[in-house]
XYZ file of C-alpha atoms in Angstrom:
593
model
C -67.704 -127.828 150.322
C -70.032 -130.508 148.899
C -73.775 -129.924 149.016
C -76.501 -132.524 149.261
C -77.094 -132.153 145.519
C -73.428 -132.871 144.829
C -73.648 -135.989 146.976
C -76.651 -137.262 144.997
C -74.803 -136.674 141.735
C -71.721 -138.454 143.075
C -73.811 -141.394 144.280
C -75.377 -141.786 140.822
C -71.936 -142.011 139.231
C -70.827 -144.575 141.821
C -73.939 -146.708 141.227
C -73.350 -146.689 137.477
C -69.737 -147.719 138.003
C -70.749 -150.653 140.212
C -73.369 -151.815 137.697
C -70.776 -151.748 134.907
C -68.360 -153.807 137.003
C -71.024 -156.291 138.099
C -72.086 -156.959 134.508
C -68.870 -158.908 134.113
C -70.135 -161.340 136.729
C -73.555 -162.863 136.091
C -73.888 -163.787 139.768
C -74.413 -160.142 140.666
C -77.726 -159.725 138.752
C -79.740 -159.229 141.923
C -77.297 -156.626 143.212
C -77.502 -154.744 139.904
C -81.296 -154.784 140.024
C -81.169 -153.211 143.477
C -78.717 -150.587 142.248
C -80.991 -149.825 139.258
C -83.953 -149.296 141.585
C -81.769 -146.880 143.553
C -81.259 -144.844 140.357
C -85.032 -144.636 139.980
C -85.479 -143.360 143.546
C -82.705 -140.748 143.741
C -84.324 -138.176 141.357
C -87.360 -138.097 143.661
C -85.325 -137.142 146.715
C -85.444 -133.580 147.955
C -81.687 -133.236 147.484
C -81.843 -134.012 143.737
C -81.226 -131.011 141.508
C -81.420 -130.524 137.746
C -78.011 -132.136 137.142
C -78.798 -135.347 139.029
C -82.242 -135.671 137.445
C -80.793 -135.321 133.946
C -78.062 -137.838 134.738
C -80.613 -140.297 136.160
C -82.679 -139.957 132.980
C -79.646 -140.866 130.859
C -78.849 -143.892 133.027
C -82.464 -145.137 132.941
C -82.516 -144.918 129.154
C -79.216 -146.775 128.910
C -80.098 -149.578 131.356
C -83.832 -149.982 130.656
C -83.519 -153.103 128.502
C -81.335 -154.909 131.117
C -83.948 -155.014 133.885
C -87.285 -156.352 132.526
C -88.889 -156.726 135.943
C -88.248 -153.099 136.841
C -89.315 -151.632 133.461
C -92.783 -150.487 134.617
C -91.225 -148.552 137.506
C -88.527 -147.165 135.192
C -91.142 -145.927 132.732
C -93.026 -144.152 135.525
C -89.775 -142.552 136.670
C -89.176 -141.152 133.170
C -92.766 -139.879 133.051
C -92.112 -137.989 136.298
C -89.045 -136.379 134.740
C -91.001 -135.458 131.596
C -93.418 -133.568 133.833
C -90.692 -131.849 135.868
C -90.833 -128.078 136.330
C -87.279 -127.634 135.062
C -87.126 -127.230 131.268
C -83.677 -128.800 131.007
C -84.868 -131.898 132.863
C -87.868 -132.217 130.558
C -85.705 -131.852 127.464
C -83.342 -134.594 128.660
C -86.223 -136.959 129.493
C -87.851 -136.362 126.099
C -84.590 -137.211 124.356
C -84.221 -140.413 126.412
C -87.780 -141.687 125.826
C -87.021 -143.376 122.445
C -84.195 -145.323 124.126
C -86.729 -147.133 126.311
C -88.362 -148.815 123.326
C -85.349 -149.255 121.080
C -84.909 -152.863 122.221
C -88.242 -153.279 124.017
C -91.002 -152.836 121.354
C -93.743 -153.472 123.900
C -93.190 -149.938 125.205
C -93.345 -148.227 121.800
C -97.099 -147.624 121.994
C -96.847 -146.164 125.514
C -93.927 -143.911 124.609
C -95.671 -142.725 121.454
C -98.879 -142.029 123.366
C -96.917 -139.895 125.848
C -95.069 -138.014 123.102
C -98.285 -137.268 121.226
C -99.723 -135.691 124.374
C -96.628 -133.506 124.549
C -97.258 -132.150 121.026
C -99.569 -129.544 122.544
C -96.569 -127.875 124.195
C -95.862 -124.422 122.767
C -92.312 -124.226 124.134
C -90.044 -123.649 121.093
C -87.272 -125.705 122.715
C -89.481 -128.703 123.453
C -91.348 -128.912 120.145
C -88.411 -130.046 117.955
C -87.346 -132.578 120.575
C -90.828 -134.091 120.758
C -91.078 -134.308 116.966
C -87.627 -135.865 116.729
C -88.450 -138.430 119.412
C -91.697 -139.316 117.646
C -89.837 -139.688 114.357
C -87.391 -142.122 115.982
C -90.146 -144.326 117.376
C -92.136 -144.267 114.133
C -89.084 -145.078 112.039
C -87.869 -147.853 114.321
C -91.207 -149.545 115.024
C -93.897 -148.220 112.625
C -96.708 -150.620 113.522
C -96.418 -150.175 117.294
C -95.888 -146.414 116.994
C -98.975 -146.006 114.784
C -101.026 -147.919 117.324
C -99.857 -145.617 120.111
C -100.451 -142.516 118.035
C -104.023 -143.526 117.211
C -104.658 -144.462 120.834
C -104.205 -140.800 121.631
C -105.988 -139.519 118.516
C -109.108 -141.500 119.334
C -109.024 -140.854 123.079
C -112.184 -139.081 124.150
C -110.215 -136.551 126.214
C -107.666 -135.719 123.513
C -107.657 -131.982 122.841
C -108.259 -130.448 119.425
C -104.712 -129.087 119.450
C -103.228 -132.516 120.148
C -105.246 -134.118 117.346
C -104.379 -131.362 114.912
C -100.639 -131.532 115.565
C -100.580 -135.320 115.607
C -102.232 -135.468 112.197
C -99.903 -132.788 110.887
C -96.906 -134.778 112.128
C -98.234 -137.971 110.584
C -98.899 -136.271 107.250
C -95.384 -134.840 107.134
C -93.652 -138.000 108.322
C -95.448 -140.421 105.997
C -94.011 -138.642 102.970
C -90.545 -139.808 104.071
C -91.430 -143.141 105.661
C -91.198 -146.412 103.741
C -93.995 -148.597 105.080
C -94.321 -152.268 104.221
C -97.651 -153.473 102.770
C -98.785 -154.894 106.152
C -97.909 -151.607 107.836
C -99.823 -149.634 105.194
C -102.806 -151.909 105.682
C -102.614 -151.332 109.439
C -102.573 -147.565 108.931
C -105.505 -147.772 106.507
C -107.493 -149.812 109.012
C -106.714 -147.384 111.825
C -107.736 -144.397 109.704
C -110.986 -145.963 108.487
C -112.120 -147.854 111.580
C -110.780 -145.612 114.322
C -110.238 -142.034 113.186
C -112.940 -141.505 110.556
C -115.534 -142.594 113.077
C -115.060 -139.345 115.003
C -113.491 -136.409 113.174
C -113.909 -132.711 112.597
C -114.155 -131.233 109.127
C -110.441 -130.489 108.775
C -109.483 -133.839 110.292
C -111.765 -135.622 107.824
C -110.053 -134.004 104.856
C -106.602 -134.765 106.269
C -107.515 -138.390 107.005
C -108.872 -138.971 103.492
C -105.762 -137.421 101.956
C -103.588 -139.669 104.130
C -105.535 -142.694 102.935
C -105.241 -141.651 99.315
C -101.452 -141.469 99.631
C -101.078 -145.086 100.762
C -99.892 -147.649 98.238
C -102.679 -150.051 99.180
C -105.221 -147.413 98.083
C -103.827 -146.671 94.629
C -105.482 -149.452 92.631
C -109.134 -149.565 91.630
C -109.996 -151.805 94.580
C -108.181 -149.536 97.023
C -109.810 -146.367 95.702
C -113.217 -148.033 95.840
C -112.519 -148.895 99.463
C -111.604 -145.259 100.089
C -114.758 -143.963 98.409
C -116.870 -146.448 100.371
C -115.320 -145.187 103.622
C -116.167 -141.606 102.658
C -119.742 -142.604 101.808
C -120.058 -144.303 105.170
C -119.022 -141.069 106.857
C -121.887 -139.296 105.062
C -124.337 -141.263 107.258
C -126.646 -142.258 104.418
C -129.096 -143.978 106.746
C -130.137 -140.639 108.222
C -132.692 -138.362 106.525
C -131.453 -135.204 104.813
C -132.382 -131.964 106.559
C -132.046 -129.074 104.073
C -132.523 -126.571 106.912
C -129.448 -127.857 108.787
C -126.195 -126.145 107.704
C -124.252 -128.964 109.380
C -126.060 -131.663 107.365
C -125.550 -129.728 104.140
C -121.877 -129.109 104.913
C -121.147 -132.721 105.850
C -122.896 -134.163 102.821
C -121.311 -131.709 100.408
C -117.806 -132.331 101.767
C -118.208 -136.110 101.714
C -119.433 -135.955 98.122
C -116.538 -133.690 97.172
C -113.977 -136.066 98.626
C -115.671 -139.086 97.050
C -115.810 -137.428 93.626
C -112.128 -136.527 93.917
C -111.177 -140.214 93.981
C -113.768 -141.656 91.576
C -112.812 -143.018 88.180
C -113.782 -145.389 85.409
C -114.132 -148.362 87.741
C -114.669 -146.464 90.992
C -118.042 -144.933 91.828
C -120.043 -143.716 94.805
C -123.308 -145.402 93.893
C -124.769 -145.298 97.400
C -124.061 -141.587 97.726
C -125.500 -140.838 94.279
C -128.688 -142.737 95.128
C -128.961 -140.747 98.357
C -128.576 -137.502 96.400
C -131.262 -138.476 93.902
C -133.708 -139.787 96.523
C -133.196 -137.339 99.391
C -131.278 -134.250 98.284
C -132.577 -133.418 94.812
C -136.287 -133.280 95.778
C -135.549 -130.786 98.571
C -132.552 -128.920 97.090
C -134.497 -125.667 96.799
C -135.169 -125.706 100.547
C -131.453 -125.360 101.291
C -130.772 -121.971 102.837
C -128.640 -119.863 100.516
C -128.853 -116.703 102.587
C -125.143 -116.873 103.379
C -124.207 -116.623 99.695
C -121.874 -113.877 98.621
C -120.273 -112.547 95.440
C -117.699 -114.426 93.402
C -117.408 -118.040 92.356
C -117.108 -119.683 95.773
C -119.751 -122.314 96.322
C -122.982 -121.317 97.973
C -124.532 -124.199 99.968
C -127.087 -125.000 97.258
C -124.677 -124.617 94.357
C -122.148 -126.742 96.226
C -124.649 -129.601 96.486
C -125.537 -129.278 92.801
C -121.896 -129.373 91.775
C -121.355 -132.492 93.846
C -124.400 -134.068 92.168
C -122.876 -133.439 88.750
C -119.544 -134.923 89.818
C -121.155 -138.011 91.326
C -123.253 -138.603 88.211
C -120.137 -138.483 86.023
C -119.088 -141.945 87.243
C -122.529 -143.542 87.308
C -121.789 -145.691 84.248
C -124.161 -147.652 82.048
C -124.756 -150.192 84.808
C -126.347 -147.614 87.087
C -130.108 -148.151 86.989
C -131.663 -144.725 87.434
C -135.406 -144.876 88.096
C -138.147 -142.798 86.497
C -138.904 -141.287 89.899
C -135.307 -140.161 90.338
C -135.138 -138.714 86.835
C -138.490 -136.966 87.329
C -137.244 -135.209 90.460
C -134.039 -134.203 88.677
C -135.943 -132.979 85.623
C -138.343 -130.978 87.794
C -135.433 -129.124 89.415
C -133.966 -128.449 85.975
C -137.273 -127.201 84.547
C -137.655 -124.899 87.549
C -134.594 -123.102 86.180
C -135.573 -123.248 82.488
C -138.314 -120.734 81.687
C -140.687 -121.064 78.778
C -140.000 -118.715 75.856
C -141.313 -115.226 76.671
C -144.470 -114.041 74.931
C -143.629 -111.690 72.043
C -145.583 -108.426 71.701
C -148.417 -108.435 69.156
C -147.578 -107.445 65.588
C -148.880 -103.897 64.951
C -151.778 -103.464 62.470
C -150.116 -100.515 60.785
C -146.981 -98.455 61.143
C -146.537 -94.854 60.187
C -143.682 -94.440 57.765
C -142.906 -91.063 59.278
C -142.591 -92.412 62.816
C -139.220 -94.161 62.581
C -138.793 -94.486 66.308
C -142.139 -96.261 66.771
C -141.449 -98.550 63.816
C -138.101 -99.555 65.260
C -139.715 -100.370 68.593
C -142.585 -102.448 67.210
C -140.870 -104.453 64.497
C -140.918 -108.265 64.688
C -137.571 -109.793 65.788
C -135.448 -111.135 62.990
C -134.182 -114.695 62.819
C -131.511 -115.346 65.423
C -132.790 -112.683 67.777
C -134.813 -113.237 70.934
C -138.220 -111.667 71.162
C -138.718 -109.050 73.855
C -140.086 -110.653 76.975
C -143.264 -109.986 78.879
C -141.926 -110.407 82.388
C -138.247 -111.216 81.846
C -137.355 -114.663 83.240
C -134.137 -115.223 85.145
C -131.517 -117.831 84.310
C -128.947 -119.103 86.760
C -126.426 -120.629 84.382
C -124.215 -122.015 87.152
C -126.997 -124.175 88.544
C -128.252 -125.059 85.059
C -124.808 -126.377 84.089
C -124.827 -128.758 87.075
C -128.388 -130.026 86.574
C -128.077 -130.282 82.798
C -124.867 -132.303 83.077
C -126.355 -134.644 85.697
C -129.568 -135.132 83.722
C -127.665 -135.782 80.485
C -125.436 -138.390 82.150
C -128.204 -140.190 84.031
C -130.885 -140.042 81.333
C -128.393 -141.741 79.041
C -129.018 -144.926 81.039
C -132.796 -144.476 80.551
C -133.108 -142.910 77.068
C -136.880 -143.506 76.792
C -137.670 -141.344 79.803
C -138.415 -138.148 77.845
C -139.957 -139.723 74.758
C -142.320 -141.914 76.794
C -144.409 -138.826 77.667
C -145.158 -136.563 74.650
C -146.366 -133.668 76.803
C -143.244 -133.746 78.919
C -141.064 -133.943 75.815
C -142.860 -130.994 74.175
C -142.483 -128.813 77.267
C -138.844 -129.775 77.642
C -138.144 -129.019 73.974
C -139.565 -125.490 74.286
C -137.544 -124.723 77.371
C -134.278 -126.210 76.161
C -134.685 -124.391 72.838
C -135.124 -121.064 74.574
C -132.137 -121.803 76.801
C -130.023 -122.452 73.700
C -131.020 -119.100 72.205
C -130.311 -117.150 75.371
C -127.039 -118.999 75.907
C -125.824 -118.207 72.383
C -126.451 -114.507 72.937
C -124.515 -114.731 76.182
C -121.701 -116.661 74.495
C -121.243 -113.878 71.946
C -120.897 -111.247 74.642
C -118.448 -113.416 76.574
C -116.279 -114.127 73.546
C -116.182 -110.439 72.715
C -115.133 -109.681 76.276
C -112.430 -112.377 76.191
C -111.016 -111.111 72.887
C -111.057 -107.462 73.980
C -107.872 -105.972 75.475
C -108.030 -106.068 79.292
C -108.933 -102.871 81.115
C -108.883 -101.968 84.788
C -112.653 -101.410 84.888
C -113.557 -104.587 82.993
C -116.798 -106.203 84.099
C -117.835 -109.768 83.451
C -120.945 -110.101 81.236
C -123.727 -111.802 83.148
C -126.667 -113.818 81.768
C -130.336 -113.902 82.713
C -132.561 -114.397 79.701
C -130.238 -112.365 77.497
C -133.052 -109.886 76.863
C -132.490 -107.230 79.542
C -131.938 -104.422 77.079
C -135.063 -105.242 75.131
C -137.429 -105.970 78.004
C -136.711 -104.806 81.533
C -138.234 -107.085 84.153
C -141.654 -106.055 85.423
C -142.176 -109.047 87.719
C -139.363 -109.232 90.263
C -139.366 -112.403 92.313
C -137.871 -113.560 95.584
C -134.556 -114.361 93.967
C -134.249 -110.753 92.797
C -134.887 -109.508 96.331
C -132.346 -111.944 97.725
C -129.774 -110.755 95.212
C -130.376 -107.116 96.114
C -130.116 -107.913 99.798
C -126.844 -109.728 99.204
C -125.396 -106.777 97.329
C -126.462 -104.426 100.103
C -125.136 -106.490 102.993
C -122.115 -108.056 101.207
C -121.487 -110.861 103.709
C -118.064 -112.443 103.783
C -117.814 -115.534 101.578
C -116.547 -118.853 102.905
C -113.954 -118.812 100.141
C -112.401 -115.651 98.683
C -114.088 -114.614 95.421
C -112.097 -114.566 92.221
C -110.892 -111.012 91.690
C -109.316 -111.484 88.254
C -111.899 -110.373 85.640
C -110.126 -112.312 82.885
C -110.317 -115.521 84.900
C -113.956 -114.863 85.745
C -114.757 -114.426 82.066
C -113.004 -117.666 81.181
C -114.941 -119.592 83.823
C -118.209 -118.016 82.675
C -117.283 -118.897 79.091
C -116.622 -122.500 80.089
C -120.037 -122.645 81.776
C -121.820 -121.269 78.716
C -119.966 -123.589 76.334
C -120.820 -126.629 78.444
C -124.485 -125.633 78.433
C -124.364 -125.086 74.661
C -122.947 -128.569 74.033
C -125.429 -130.345 76.311
C -128.424 -128.288 75.183
C -127.662 -128.964 71.529
C -127.615 -132.702 72.197
C -130.892 -132.617 74.121
C -132.572 -130.321 71.556
C -132.502 -132.996 68.886
C -135.570 -134.987 68.003
C -135.562 -137.369 69.730
C -133.184 -136.108 72.433
C -129.685 -137.491 72.045
C -127.110 -138.449 74.656
C -124.075 -138.752 72.412
C -122.177 -135.682 73.616
C -119.104 -136.581 75.655
C -118.294 -133.932 78.233
C -115.643 -134.995 80.731
C -116.130 -134.039 84.366
C -112.768 -132.250 84.192
C -114.309 -129.825 81.685
C -116.978 -128.606 84.098
C -116.401 -124.929 84.809
C -115.518 -125.247 88.513
C -113.185 -128.154 87.804
C -111.391 -126.029 85.221
C -111.159 -123.226 87.745
C -109.401 -125.567 90.189
C -107.136 -127.083 87.540
C -103.552 -125.844 87.281
C -101.531 -125.026 84.193
C -101.852 -122.636 81.317
C -104.203 -124.961 79.436
C -106.669 -125.013 82.355
C -109.482 -123.822 80.128
C -108.159 -125.213 76.868
C -109.485 -128.759 77.165
C -111.316 -129.854 74.065
C -114.963 -130.757 74.211
C -115.844 -133.420 71.652
C -119.065 -135.040 70.574
C -119.533 -138.609 69.319
C -121.214 -138.273 65.946
C -121.597 -140.647 63.023
C -122.538 -138.084 60.434
C -120.993 -134.758 61.496
C -117.254 -134.820 61.013
C -117.011 -131.117 61.729
C -118.202 -131.775 65.294
C -114.797 -133.184 66.127
C -113.443 -129.710 66.723
C -115.324 -129.418 70.004
C -117.929 -127.112 71.359
C -115.954 -123.903 70.956
C -115.731 -124.311 67.178
C -119.272 -125.576 66.744
C -120.785 -122.734 68.702
C -118.446 -119.945 67.604
C -120.869 -119.445 64.896
C -122.525 -117.240 62.474
C -124.990 -115.610 64.834
C -125.633 -111.921 64.463
C -123.738 -109.806 66.953
C -125.689 -108.362 69.828
C -124.851 -105.843 72.503
C -127.559 -107.073 74.828
C -126.173 -108.192 78.134
C -127.919 -109.999 80.953
C -127.494 -110.662 84.586
C -126.979 -113.787 86.683
C -124.863 -114.596 89.657
C -122.162 -117.081 88.758
C -121.749 -119.180 91.800
C -122.570 -117.220 94.900
C -120.446 -117.779 97.940
C -120.481 -118.243 101.634
C -121.904 -121.285 103.289
C -119.513 -124.175 103.267
C -118.277 -125.843 106.411
C -119.299 -123.844 109.428
C -119.375 -126.313 112.312
C -116.306 -127.453 114.183
C -115.532 -130.322 116.490
C -117.651 -129.938 119.548
C -119.567 -127.054 117.962
C -123.286 -126.624 117.838
C -125.599 -128.148 115.341
C -124.042 -131.594 115.105
C -123.173 -132.905 111.687
C -121.041 -135.996 111.909
C -122.370 -139.069 113.663
C -120.414 -138.406 116.852
C -120.775 -134.643 117.281
C -117.221 -133.790 116.290
C -118.421 -131.990 113.168
């Protein structure tokens, strides 16, 4: 016995048969249009079951292009089926959606918009169908599909999950999609003008990586356009608030992404100027309380590393001002102590008191005098500031020599840094050459005089370090657990400082040393391959042919061995990007970050 549902199914088949027969006679167009509208109405009847709804979806997809006047109603009918409670009906409607726009491109954007909304479905049977349908529309009509996709991405009510999955789909699909130059330009415009205007931290990184993969962004002009878009996202018109973790995070991430794509003819001049004018003078006000152990960036160290990377592409045409160099030099001198005061030479020494004589003797050449109040050196921050100062002062070589007092003070401090760094280099090289052990520790620098003169004047940084060790907060990035790798990174830091300090210790200070940004310690840490830390450091010299061997050979040296070891945190941790889209604290211009 036939049910009402069976009758609906039978009627659908009869309608399709009549439409097929009428197509042979053009005079029956009106009759076919009426029959098509009947197909759209039957799934909404109470008698329609899953079978009739799925069959109606197939017929609508097949006939959609033949009835232009009824296409809006047909699209709404498919949308109703996509939202049906029956999973099988939804699956059929999803599969039929690409058929609507196969021959009617005007509906590609609408279909894509609908499919992107469906990406938030967690049903394992729907997800592959939605992705496949999106792939069909993007492959068949890239320009229209991209427009529809970005309509949903930039919609103010789009959920985080929808945006995340849409960007993930786009990233995966673009690797296998051959776009024409106009289509690539359209995608670049949509990413820069639409998406980058309102993104979260993760979305920003994904969007920049998508841009970098486009053919129109691979030349110098394209990469400069990319870097300019990143700089615009940094909101350089706004003042820098060192007390705002969101401001620090946004600026550091924008600088990191800009530096990643800079080159010989590509620079982030506007961002570098902002760093020198706004960030450097207040860098020490940045809260580093979230720092942790390891080599992950602390907020302050992250900003300093970005400063070094930005300065690497400044070029000779960059006009650094005396005010900017003064602020940079002040931050560097804050981390370069004056040589410690040696103890007075004794009037007389008893020949029978060997222990007292050994304690009071004057340091020999190559040794560092015991300190009165041991200063602390943070070599990680010094590497960043020294590199930036060396690169930028090269464009204004008279800056130091124009003020004799400033030059004399700088010479004392840089000379003492060189001594302490050489002591630290010896301990590092010994540790690198030694066979690895399970309990290996990484030598740490301070003033390289800890054994001779324990500190009697602890400062706030000492207290902060003790508090960090006691609390051990979780770092934003996992610390490096491999002692051998830690030693290599520390060695790279010390060698970079040795090369730059030697150049600046000359009279007058020289700026001939060539240290590539890829040789900076954190860049070497991120580099892949067995020769990650084997890059040669060379120096341009007219009269020292032996300098060609690089810093490692020049500083391997003939210094006396020393078992004095120091302390300094290499890098810190924590901080980083903490705010999310819609989270507190703001960050990006539109509150997403």
